[in-house]
mmCIF file with all atom_site columns, C-alpha atoms in Angstrom:
data_model
loop_
_atom_site.group_PDB
_atom_site.id
_atom_site.type_symbol
_atom_site.label_atom_id
_atom_site.label_alt_id
_atom_site.label_comp_id
_atom_site.label_asym_id
_atom_site.label_entity_id
_atom_site.label_seq_id
_atom_site.pdbx_PDB_ins_code
_atom_site.Cartn_x
_atom_site.Cartn_y
_atom_site.Cartn_z
_atom_site.occupancy
_atom_site.B_iso_or_equiv
_atom_site.pdbx_formal_charge
_atom_site.auth_seq_id
_atom_site.auth_comp_id
_atom_site.auth_asym_id
_atom_site.auth_atom_id
_atom_site.pdbx_PDB_model_num
ATOM 1   C CA . MET A 1 1   ? 6.260   -13.680 -0.783  1.00 0.00 ? 24  MET A CA 1
ATOM 2   C CA . LEU A 1 2   ? 5.997   -12.123 2.659   1.00 0.00 ? 25  LEU A CA 1
ATOM 3   C CA . GLU A 1 3   ? 4.068   -13.580 5.569   1.00 0.00 ? 26  GLU A CA 1
ATOM 4   C CA . SER A 1 4   ? 2.707   -12.288 8.849   1.00 0.00 ? 27  SER A CA 1
ATOM 5   C CA . LYS A 1 5   ? 0.576   -13.949 11.509  1.00 0.00 ? 28  LYS A CA 1
ATOM 6   C CA . ARG A 1 6   ? -2.693  -13.823 9.532   1.00 0.00 ? 29  ARG A CA 1
ATOM 7   C CA . LEU A 1 7   ? -1.651  -12.634 6.070   1.00 0.00 ? 30  LEU A CA 1
ATOM 8   C CA . ILE A 1 8   ? 0.321   -13.592 2.994   1.00 0.00 ? 31  ILE A CA 1
ATOM 9   C CA . LEU A 1 9   ? 1.636   -10.843 0.717   1.00 0.00 ? 32  LEU A CA 1
ATOM 10  C CA . ARG A 1 10  ? 2.341   -12.550 -2.587  1.00 0.00 ? 33  ARG A CA 1
ATOM 11  C CA . ALA A 1 11  ? 2.822   -12.067 -6.298  1.00 0.00 ? 34  ALA A CA 1
ATOM 12  C CA . PHE A 1 12  ? -0.286  -11.852 -8.455  1.00 0.00 ? 35  PHE A CA 1
ATOM 13  C CA . ASN A 1 13  ? -1.568  -14.844 -10.391 1.00 0.00 ? 36  ASN A CA 1
ATOM 14  C CA . GLU A 1 14  ? -4.164  -15.314 -13.144 1.00 0.00 ? 37  GLU A CA 1
ATOM 15  C CA . ASN A 1 15  ? -6.977  -15.903 -10.635 1.00 0.00 ? 38  ASN A CA 1
ATOM 16  C CA . ASP A 1 16  ? -6.615  -12.497 -8.948  1.00 0.00 ? 39  ASP A CA 1
ATOM 17  C CA . THR A 1 17  ? -7.996  -10.198 -11.621 1.00 0.00 ? 40  THR A CA 1
ATOM 18  C CA . SER A 1 18  ? -11.679 -10.371 -10.698 1.00 0.00 ? 41  SER A CA 1
ATOM 19  C CA . ASN A 1 19  ? -11.055 -9.704  -6.982  1.00 0.00 ? 42  ASN A CA 1
ATOM 20  C CA . VAL A 1 20  ? -8.789  -6.742  -7.710  1.00 0.00 ? 43  VAL A CA 1
ATOM 21  C CA . HIS A 1 21  ? -11.178 -5.393  -10.342 1.00 0.00 ? 44  HIS A CA 1
ATOM 22  C CA . GLU A 1 22  ? -14.189 -5.597  -8.029  1.00 0.00 ? 45  GLU A CA 1
ATOM 23  C CA . MET A 1 23  ? -12.278 -3.828  -5.235  1.00 0.00 ? 46  MET A CA 1
ATOM 24  C CA . LEU A 1 24  ? -11.061 -1.039  -7.522  1.00 0.00 ? 47  LEU A CA 1
ATOM 25  C CA . LEU A 1 25  ? -14.610 -0.290  -8.667  1.00 0.00 ? 48  LEU A CA 1
ATOM 26  C CA . ARG A 1 26  ? -16.198 -0.198  -5.202  1.00 0.00 ? 49  ARG A CA 1
ATOM 27  C CA . PRO A 1 27  ? -17.149 3.450   -4.521  1.00 0.00 ? 50  PRO A CA 1
ATOM 28  C CA . GLU A 1 28  ? -16.209 3.238   -0.846  1.00 0.00 ? 51  GLU A CA 1
ATOM 29  C CA . SER A 1 29  ? -12.715 1.983   -1.660  1.00 0.00 ? 52  SER A CA 1
ATOM 30  C CA . THR A 1 30  ? -12.039 4.758   -4.165  1.00 0.00 ? 53  THR A CA 1
ATOM 31  C CA . LEU A 1 31  ? -13.476 7.630   -2.126  1.00 0.00 ? 54  LEU A CA 1
ATOM 32  C CA . PHE A 1 32  ? -10.016 8.915   -1.131  1.00 0.00 ? 55  PHE A CA 1
ATOM 33  C CA . ASN A 1 33  ? -8.139  7.768   -4.223  1.00 0.00 ? 56  ASN A CA 1
ATOM 34  C CA . PRO A 1 34  ? -7.077  10.278  -6.881  1.00 0.00 ? 57  PRO A CA 1
ATOM 35  C CA . SER A 1 35  ? -6.854  7.500   -9.487  1.00 0.00 ? 58  SER A CA 1
ATOM 36  C CA . SER A 1 36  ? -9.842  6.369   -11.474 1.00 0.00 ? 59  SER A CA 1
ATOM 37  C CA . TYR A 1 37  ? -10.230 2.830   -12.751 1.00 0.00 ? 60  TYR A CA 1
ATOM 38  C CA . SER A 1 38  ? -11.843 1.472   -15.861 1.00 0.00 ? 61  SER A CA 1
ATOM 39  C CA . GLU A 1 39  ? -14.932 -0.704  -15.727 1.00 0.00 ? 62  GLU A CA 1
ATOM 40  C CA . ASP A 1 40  ? -13.237 -2.877  -18.351 1.00 0.00 ? 63  ASP A CA 1
ATOM 41  C CA . ILE A 1 41  ? -11.683 -5.875  -16.579 1.00 0.00 ? 64  ILE A CA 1
ATOM 42  C CA . ALA A 1 42  ? -9.045  -6.051  -19.339 1.00 0.00 ? 65  ALA A CA 1
ATOM 43  C CA . GLU A 1 43  ? -7.711  -2.695  -18.089 1.00 0.00 ? 66  GLU A CA 1
ATOM 44  C CA . THR A 1 44  ? -7.411  -4.126  -14.579 1.00 0.00 ? 67  THR A CA 1
ATOM 45  C CA . GLN A 1 45  ? -5.499  -7.078  -16.037 1.00 0.00 ? 68  GLN A CA 1
ATOM 46  C CA . LYS A 1 46  ? -3.101  -4.626  -17.743 1.00 0.00 ? 69  LYS A CA 1
ATOM 47  C CA . LEU A 1 47  ? -2.554  -2.882  -14.389 1.00 0.00 ? 70  LEU A CA 1
ATOM 48  C CA . ILE A 1 48  ? -1.838  -6.214  -12.687 1.00 0.00 ? 71  ILE A CA 1
ATOM 49  C CA . ASP A 1 49  ? 0.534   -7.131  -15.530 1.00 0.00 ? 72  ASP A CA 1
ATOM 50  C CA . ILE A 1 50  ? 2.450   -3.878  -14.905 1.00 0.00 ? 73  ILE A CA 1
ATOM 51  C CA . TRP A 1 51  ? 2.676   -4.639  -11.181 1.00 0.00 ? 74  TRP A CA 1
ATOM 52  C CA . LYS A 1 52  ? 3.862   -8.163  -11.961 1.00 0.00 ? 75  LYS A CA 1
ATOM 53  C CA . SER A 1 53  ? 6.539   -6.993  -14.403 1.00 0.00 ? 76  SER A CA 1
ATOM 54  C CA . GLU A 1 54  ? 7.795   -4.335  -11.960 1.00 0.00 ? 77  GLU A CA 1
ATOM 55  C CA . THR A 1 55  ? 7.961   -6.883  -9.159  1.00 0.00 ? 78  THR A CA 1
ATOM 56  C CA . GLU A 1 56  ? 9.776   -9.418  -11.345 1.00 0.00 ? 79  GLU A CA 1
ATOM 57  C CA . SER A 1 57  ? 12.341  -6.964  -12.714 1.00 0.00 ? 80  SER A CA 1
ATOM 58  C CA . GLY A 1 58  ? 15.228  -8.536  -10.791 1.00 0.00 ? 81  GLY A CA 1
ATOM 59  C CA . GLN A 1 59  ? 18.265  -6.903  -9.311  1.00 0.00 ? 82  GLN A CA 1
ATOM 60  C CA . ASN A 1 60  ? 17.334  -3.297  -10.140 1.00 0.00 ? 83  ASN A CA 1
ATOM 61  C CA . GLN A 1 61  ? 13.811  -3.667  -8.845  1.00 0.00 ? 84  GLN A CA 1
ATOM 62  C CA . LYS A 1 62  ? 12.296  -0.394  -7.658  1.00 0.00 ? 85  LYS A CA 1
ATOM 63  C CA . LYS A 1 63  ? 8.638   -1.353  -7.147  1.00 0.00 ? 86  LYS A CA 1
ATOM 64  C CA . PHE A 1 64  ? 7.172   -4.188  -5.130  1.00 0.00 ? 87  PHE A CA 1
ATOM 65  C CA . THR A 1 65  ? 3.406   -4.729  -5.341  1.00 0.00 ? 88  THR A CA 1
ATOM 66  C CA . PHE A 1 66  ? 1.723   -7.595  -3.540  1.00 0.00 ? 89  PHE A CA 1
ATOM 67  C CA . LEU A 1 67  ? -1.717  -9.115  -3.327  1.00 0.00 ? 90  LEU A CA 1
ATOM 68  C CA . ILE A 1 68  ? -2.817  -9.541  0.292   1.00 0.00 ? 91  ILE A CA 1
ATOM 69  C CA . GLU A 1 69  ? -4.728  -12.658 1.322   1.00 0.00 ? 92  GLU A CA 1
ATOM 70  C CA . THR A 1 70  ? -5.447  -14.464 4.577   1.00 0.00 ? 93  THR A CA 1
ATOM 71  C CA . THR A 1 71  ? -3.188  -17.353 5.515   1.00 0.00 ? 94  THR A CA 1
ATOM 72  C CA . ILE A 1 72  ? -5.956  -19.772 6.488   1.00 0.00 ? 95  ILE A CA 1
ATOM 73  C CA . HIS A 1 73  ? -8.655  -19.514 3.807   1.00 0.00 ? 96  HIS A CA 1
ATOM 74  C CA . HIS A 1 74  ? -6.664  -17.505 1.221   1.00 0.00 ? 97  HIS A CA 1
ATOM 75  C CA . THR A 1 75  ? -9.422  -14.875 1.235   1.00 0.00 ? 98  THR A CA 1
ATOM 76  C CA . PHE A 1 76  ? -8.658  -11.780 -0.844  1.00 0.00 ? 99  PHE A CA 1
ATOM 77  C CA . VAL A 1 77  ? -7.886  -8.782  1.383   1.00 0.00 ? 100 VAL A CA 1
ATOM 78  C CA . GLY A 1 78  ? -6.372  -6.157  -0.940  1.00 0.00 ? 101 GLY A CA 1
ATOM 79  C CA . ILE A 1 79  ? -3.125  -4.893  -2.416  1.00 0.00 ? 102 ILE A CA 1
ATOM 80  C CA . ILE A 1 80  ? -0.060  -3.208  -0.956  1.00 0.00 ? 103 ILE A CA 1
ATOM 81  C CA . GLY A 1 81  ? 3.125   -1.845  -2.435  1.00 0.00 ? 104 GLY A CA 1
ATOM 82  C CA . ILE A 1 82  ? 6.415   -0.217  -1.638  1.00 0.00 ? 105 ILE A CA 1
ATOM 83  C CA . ASP A 1 83  ? 8.212   1.865   -4.252  1.00 0.00 ? 106 ASP A CA 1
ATOM 84  C CA . LEU A 1 84  ? 11.842  2.949   -4.006  1.00 0.00 ? 107 LEU A CA 1
ATOM 85  C CA . ILE A 1 85  ? 11.591  6.652   -4.781  1.00 0.00 ? 108 ILE A CA 1
ATOM 86  C CA . LYS A 1 86  ? 14.965  8.137   -3.884  1.00 0.00 ? 109 LYS A CA 1
ATOM 87  C CA . LEU A 1 87  ? 17.563  5.390   -4.156  1.00 0.00 ? 110 LEU A CA 1
ATOM 88  C CA . HIS A 1 88  ? 20.504  7.606   -3.212  1.00 0.00 ? 111 HIS A CA 1
ATOM 89  C CA . TYR A 1 89  ? 18.732  8.510   0.040   1.00 0.00 ? 112 TYR A CA 1
ATOM 90  C CA . LYS A 1 90  ? 17.405  4.962   0.652   1.00 0.00 ? 113 LYS A CA 1
ATOM 91  C CA . ASN A 1 91  ? 13.821  6.279   0.701   1.00 0.00 ? 114 ASN A CA 1
ATOM 92  C CA . ALA A 1 92  ? 10.635  4.483   -0.294  1.00 0.00 ? 115 ALA A CA 1
ATOM 93  C CA . GLU A 1 93  ? 6.930   5.190   -0.410  1.00 0.00 ? 116 GLU A CA 1
ATOM 94  C CA . THR A 1 94  ? 4.332   2.646   0.620   1.00 0.00 ? 117 THR A CA 1
ATOM 95  C CA . TRP A 1 95  ? 0.659   2.448   -0.258  1.00 0.00 ? 118 TRP A CA 1
ATOM 96  C CA . TYR A 1 96  ? -2.243  0.081   0.272   1.00 0.00 ? 119 TYR A CA 1
ATOM 97  C CA . LYS A 1 97  ? -5.839  -0.503  -0.722  1.00 0.00 ? 120 LYS A CA 1
ATOM 98  C CA . LEU A 1 98  ? -8.068  -3.023  1.027   1.00 0.00 ? 121 LEU A CA 1
ATOM 99  C CA . SER A 1 99  ? -11.383 -4.482  0.014   1.00 0.00 ? 122 SER A CA 1
ATOM 100 C CA . PRO A 1 100 ? -14.202 -2.889  2.044   1.00 0.00 ? 123 PRO A CA 1
ATOM 101 C CA . ASP A 1 101 ? -15.315 -6.433  2.959   1.00 0.00 ? 124 ASP A CA 1
ATOM 102 C CA . THR A 1 102 ? -12.159 -6.763  5.076   1.00 0.00 ? 125 THR A CA 1
ATOM 103 C CA . TRP A 1 103 ? -12.146 -3.371  6.809   1.00 0.00 ? 126 TRP A CA 1
ATOM 104 C CA . GLY A 1 104 ? -12.051 -3.200  10.589  1.00 0.00 ? 127 GLY A CA 1
ATOM 105 C CA . LYS A 1 105 ? -10.181 -6.484  11.112  1.00 0.00 ? 128 LYS A CA 1
ATOM 106 C CA . GLY A 1 106 ? -6.666  -5.087  11.557  1.00 0.00 ? 129 GLY A CA 1
ATOM 107 C CA . TYR A 1 107 ? -5.480  -6.393  8.197   1.00 0.00 ? 130 TYR A CA 1
ATOM 108 C CA . ALA A 1 108 ? -4.252  -3.004  6.953   1.00 0.00 ? 131 ALA A CA 1
ATOM 109 C CA . THR A 1 109 ? -2.133  -2.536  10.075  1.00 0.00 ? 132 THR A CA 1
ATOM 110 C CA . GLU A 1 110 ? -0.725  -6.055  9.844   1.00 0.00 ? 133 GLU A CA 1
ATOM 111 C CA . ALA A 1 111 ? 0.087   -5.716  6.124   1.00 0.00 ? 134 ALA A CA 1
ATOM 112 C CA . LEU A 1 112 ? 1.692   -2.296  6.576   1.00 0.00 ? 135 LEU A CA 1
ATOM 113 C CA . GLU A 1 113 ? 3.766   -3.555  9.523   1.00 0.00 ? 136 GLU A CA 1
ATOM 114 C CA . ARG A 1 114 ? 5.026   -6.393  7.315   1.00 0.00 ? 137 ARG A CA 1
ATOM 115 C CA . ILE A 1 115 ? 5.877   -4.027  4.440   1.00 0.00 ? 138 ILE A CA 1
ATOM 116 C CA . ILE A 1 116 ? 7.750   -1.736  6.832   1.00 0.00 ? 139 ILE A CA 1
ATOM 117 C CA . GLN A 1 117 ? 9.675   -4.745  8.144   1.00 0.00 ? 140 GLN A CA 1
ATOM 118 C CA . PHE A 1 118 ? 10.497  -5.755  4.562   1.00 0.00 ? 141 PHE A CA 1
ATOM 119 C CA . GLY A 1 119 ? 11.639  -2.210  3.789   1.00 0.00 ? 142 GLY A CA 1
ATOM 120 C CA . PHE A 1 120 ? 14.016  -1.874  6.700   1.00 0.00 ? 143 PHE A CA 1
ATOM 121 C CA . GLU A 1 121 ? 15.232  -5.444  7.149   1.00 0.00 ? 144 GLU A CA 1
ATOM 122 C CA . ASP A 1 122 ? 15.391  -6.694  3.556   1.00 0.00 ? 145 ASP A CA 1
ATOM 123 C CA . LEU A 1 123 ? 15.708  -3.568  1.419   1.00 0.00 ? 146 LEU A CA 1
ATOM 124 C CA . LYS A 1 124 ? 17.917  -1.786  4.010   1.00 0.00 ? 147 LYS A CA 1
ATOM 125 C CA . LEU A 1 125 ? 16.011  1.477   3.684   1.00 0.00 ? 148 LEU A CA 1
ATOM 126 C CA . HIS A 1 126 ? 16.566  4.600   5.766   1.00 0.00 ? 149 HIS A CA 1
ATOM 127 C CA . ARG A 1 127 ? 13.067  6.100   5.431   1.00 0.00 ? 150 ARG A CA 1
ATOM 128 C CA . ILE A 1 128 ? 9.592   4.927   4.415   1.00 0.00 ? 151 ILE A CA 1
ATOM 129 C CA . GLU A 1 129 ? 6.898   7.475   3.569   1.00 0.00 ? 152 GLU A CA 1
ATOM 130 C CA . ALA A 1 130 ? 3.142   7.302   3.033   1.00 0.00 ? 153 ALA A CA 1
ATOM 131 C CA . GLY A 1 131 ? 0.284   9.754   2.684   1.00 0.00 ? 154 GLY A CA 1
ATOM 132 C CA . CYS A 1 132 ? -3.477  10.011  2.623   1.00 0.00 ? 155 CYS A CA 1
ATOM 133 C CA . ALA A 1 133 ? -6.328  12.463  2.284   1.00 0.00 ? 156 ALA A CA 1
ATOM 134 C CA . ILE A 1 134 ? -6.950  14.195  5.608   1.00 0.00 ? 157 ILE A CA 1
ATOM 135 C CA . ASP A 1 135 ? -10.501 12.840  5.772   1.00 0.00 ? 158 ASP A CA 1
ATOM 136 C CA . ASN A 1 136 ? -9.244  9.260   5.435   1.00 0.00 ? 159 ASN A CA 1
ATOM 137 C CA . ILE A 1 137 ? -9.139  8.749   9.186   1.00 0.00 ? 160 ILE A CA 1
ATOM 138 C CA . ALA A 1 138 ? -8.861  4.951   9.015   1.00 0.00 ? 161 ALA A CA 1
ATOM 139 C CA . SER A 1 139 ? -5.791  5.163   6.783   1.00 0.00 ? 162 SER A CA 1
ATOM 140 C CA . TYR A 1 140 ? -3.861  7.622   8.900   1.00 0.00 ? 163 TYR A CA 1
ATOM 141 C CA . LYS A 1 141 ? -4.724  5.707   12.077  1.00 0.00 ? 164 LYS A CA 1
ATOM 142 C CA . VAL A 1 142 ? -3.193  2.605   10.458  1.00 0.00 ? 165 VAL A CA 1
ATOM 143 C CA . MET A 1 143 ? 0.000   4.541   9.721   1.00 0.00 ? 166 MET A CA 1
ATOM 144 C CA . GLU A 1 144 ? 0.147   5.835   13.287  1.00 0.00 ? 167 GLU A CA 1
ATOM 145 C CA . LYS A 1 145 ? -0.385  2.317   14.724  1.00 0.00 ? 168 LYS A CA 1
ATOM 146 C CA . CYS A 1 146 ? 2.594   1.196   12.649  1.00 0.00 ? 169 CYS A CA 1
ATOM 147 C CA . GLY A 1 147 ? 4.865   3.839   14.164  1.00 0.00 ? 170 GLY A CA 1
ATOM 148 C CA . MET A 1 148 ? 4.727   6.345   11.329  1.00 0.00 ? 171 MET A CA 1
ATOM 149 C CA . ILE A 1 149 ? 4.835   10.015  12.320  1.00 0.00 ? 172 ILE A CA 1
ATOM 150 C CA . ARG A 1 150 ? 2.834   12.773  10.664  1.00 0.00 ? 173 ARG A CA 1
ATOM 151 C CA . GLU A 1 151 ? 5.333   15.197  9.166   1.00 0.00 ? 174 GLU A CA 1
ATOM 152 C CA . ALA A 1 152 ? 3.259   17.421  6.925   1.00 0.00 ? 175 ALA A CA 1
ATOM 153 C CA . HIS A 1 153 ? -0.158  18.728  6.031   1.00 0.00 ? 176 HIS A CA 1
ATOM 154 C CA . ARG A 1 154 ? -0.144  19.693  2.365   1.00 0.00 ? 177 ARG A CA 1
ATOM 155 C CA . ARG A 1 155 ? -2.983  21.812  1.079   1.00 0.00 ? 178 ARG A CA 1
ATOM 156 C CA . LYS A 1 156 ? -5.209  20.760  -1.827  1.00 0.00 ? 179 LYS A CA 1
ATOM 157 C CA . LEU A 1 157 ? -2.787  18.164  -3.125  1.00 0.00 ? 180 LEU A CA 1
ATOM 158 C CA . LEU A 1 158 ? -5.103  15.305  -4.105  1.00 0.00 ? 181 LEU A CA 1
ATOM 159 C CA . PRO A 1 159 ? -7.606  15.589  -6.961  1.00 0.00 ? 182 PRO A CA 1
ATOM 160 C CA . LEU A 1 160 ? -10.457 13.447  -5.610  1.00 0.00 ? 183 LEU A CA 1
ATOM 161 C CA . GLN A 1 161 ? -13.884 12.991  -7.173  1.00 0.00 ? 184 GLN A CA 1
ATOM 162 C CA . SER A 1 162 ? -15.257 15.287  -4.449  1.00 0.00 ? 185 SER A CA 1
ATOM 163 C CA . GLY A 1 163 ? -12.727 18.031  -5.295  1.00 0.00 ? 186 GLY A CA 1
ATOM 164 C CA . TRP A 1 164 ? -9.242  18.945  -4.154  1.00 0.00 ? 187 TRP A CA 1
ATOM 165 C CA . SER A 1 165 ? -8.246  17.425  -0.817  1.00 0.00 ? 188 SER A CA 1
ATOM 166 C CA . ASP A 1 166 ? -5.549  18.256  1.661   1.00 0.00 ? 189 ASP A CA 1
ATOM 167 C CA . ASN A 1 167 ? -3.056  15.461  2.338   1.00 0.00 ? 190 ASN A CA 1
ATOM 168 C CA . TYR A 1 168 ? -1.265  14.221  5.443   1.00 0.00 ? 191 TYR A CA 1
ATOM 169 C CA . GLU A 1 169 ? 2.236   12.897  4.949   1.00 0.00 ? 192 GLU A CA 1
ATOM 170 C CA . TYR A 1 170 ? 3.744   10.307  7.264   1.00 0.00 ? 193 TYR A CA 1
ATOM 171 C CA . ALA A 1 171 ? 7.152   8.677   7.596   1.00 0.00 ? 194 ALA A CA 1
ATOM 172 C CA . ILE A 1 172 ? 9.076   6.201   9.689   1.00 0.00 ? 195 ILE A CA 1
ATOM 173 C CA . LEU A 1 173 ? 12.872  6.087   9.911   1.00 0.00 ? 196 LEU A CA 1
ATOM 174 C CA . GLU A 1 174 ? 15.042  3.048   10.351  1.00 0.00 ? 197 GLU A CA 1
ATOM 175 C CA . GLU A 1 175 ? 16.009  4.260   13.835  1.00 0.00 ? 198 GLU A CA 1
ATOM 176 C CA . ASP A 1 176 ? 12.312  4.482   14.785  1.00 0.00 ? 199 ASP A CA 1
ATOM 177 C CA . TYR A 1 177 ? 11.725  0.944   13.544  1.00 0.00 ? 200 TYR A CA 1
ATOM 178 C CA . PHE A 1 178 ? 14.761  -0.670  15.146  1.00 0.00 ? 201 PHE A CA 1
ATOM 179 C CA . SER A 1 179 ? 14.277  1.116   18.501  1.00 0.00 ? 202 SER A CA 1
ATOM 180 C CA . LYS A 1 180 ? 10.792  -0.429  19.021  1.00 0.00 ? 203 LYS A CA 1
#
C-alpha cells in the first residue's frame, strides 16, 4: 500500500469489482484507450485477479497495479500501475485510469507523483515512461505536472475506436526526480 496526502494506492479486494467494472465501461473513460472491455462483470473480475496475482508475485515482481481511493471516505478514484519493462536498464512504464466522477480534482497528478516516488525511491529505477493519445490533453498535462518530459510524437500508434491516433511519449529520469 502506498499513501499520499489525499489518496491510498492499495491492493484490490473482493469489493472493488463493481467500481472498476463501471469505470471501464464508461465511454468517456475509454475514449483514448486502445483496449476494449467486456460488459460481463466476470471478465472484469478476471482482469482484477490478474492484477492481483502480478502484484503478489513476490521477489521477482515486475508489475504493480493499485486501486486508488481517497484517504478520508475511501471513495473509489481509479487504478494506476507501474510495470518494469526493461529490467537491465532499470526502466518502467506507468499508466493510470480514473473514474470520470473524480476528474478535475488533482487526483491523477497526486497518484502519479506517488507512483513516481515509489519507482525511484523503492524500486530504484533509472527511468519511468508513460504515453497517451495526443488528443488526451488532461493526461499529458498530468504527466507534465509530475515532471515528465515529452520525448516523442509517434504517428498512428494507438488503435482507438475513433481510428488510429498519434501518441505522445513522456519520461522522467531519476536525476530529474531527485533534483526537484
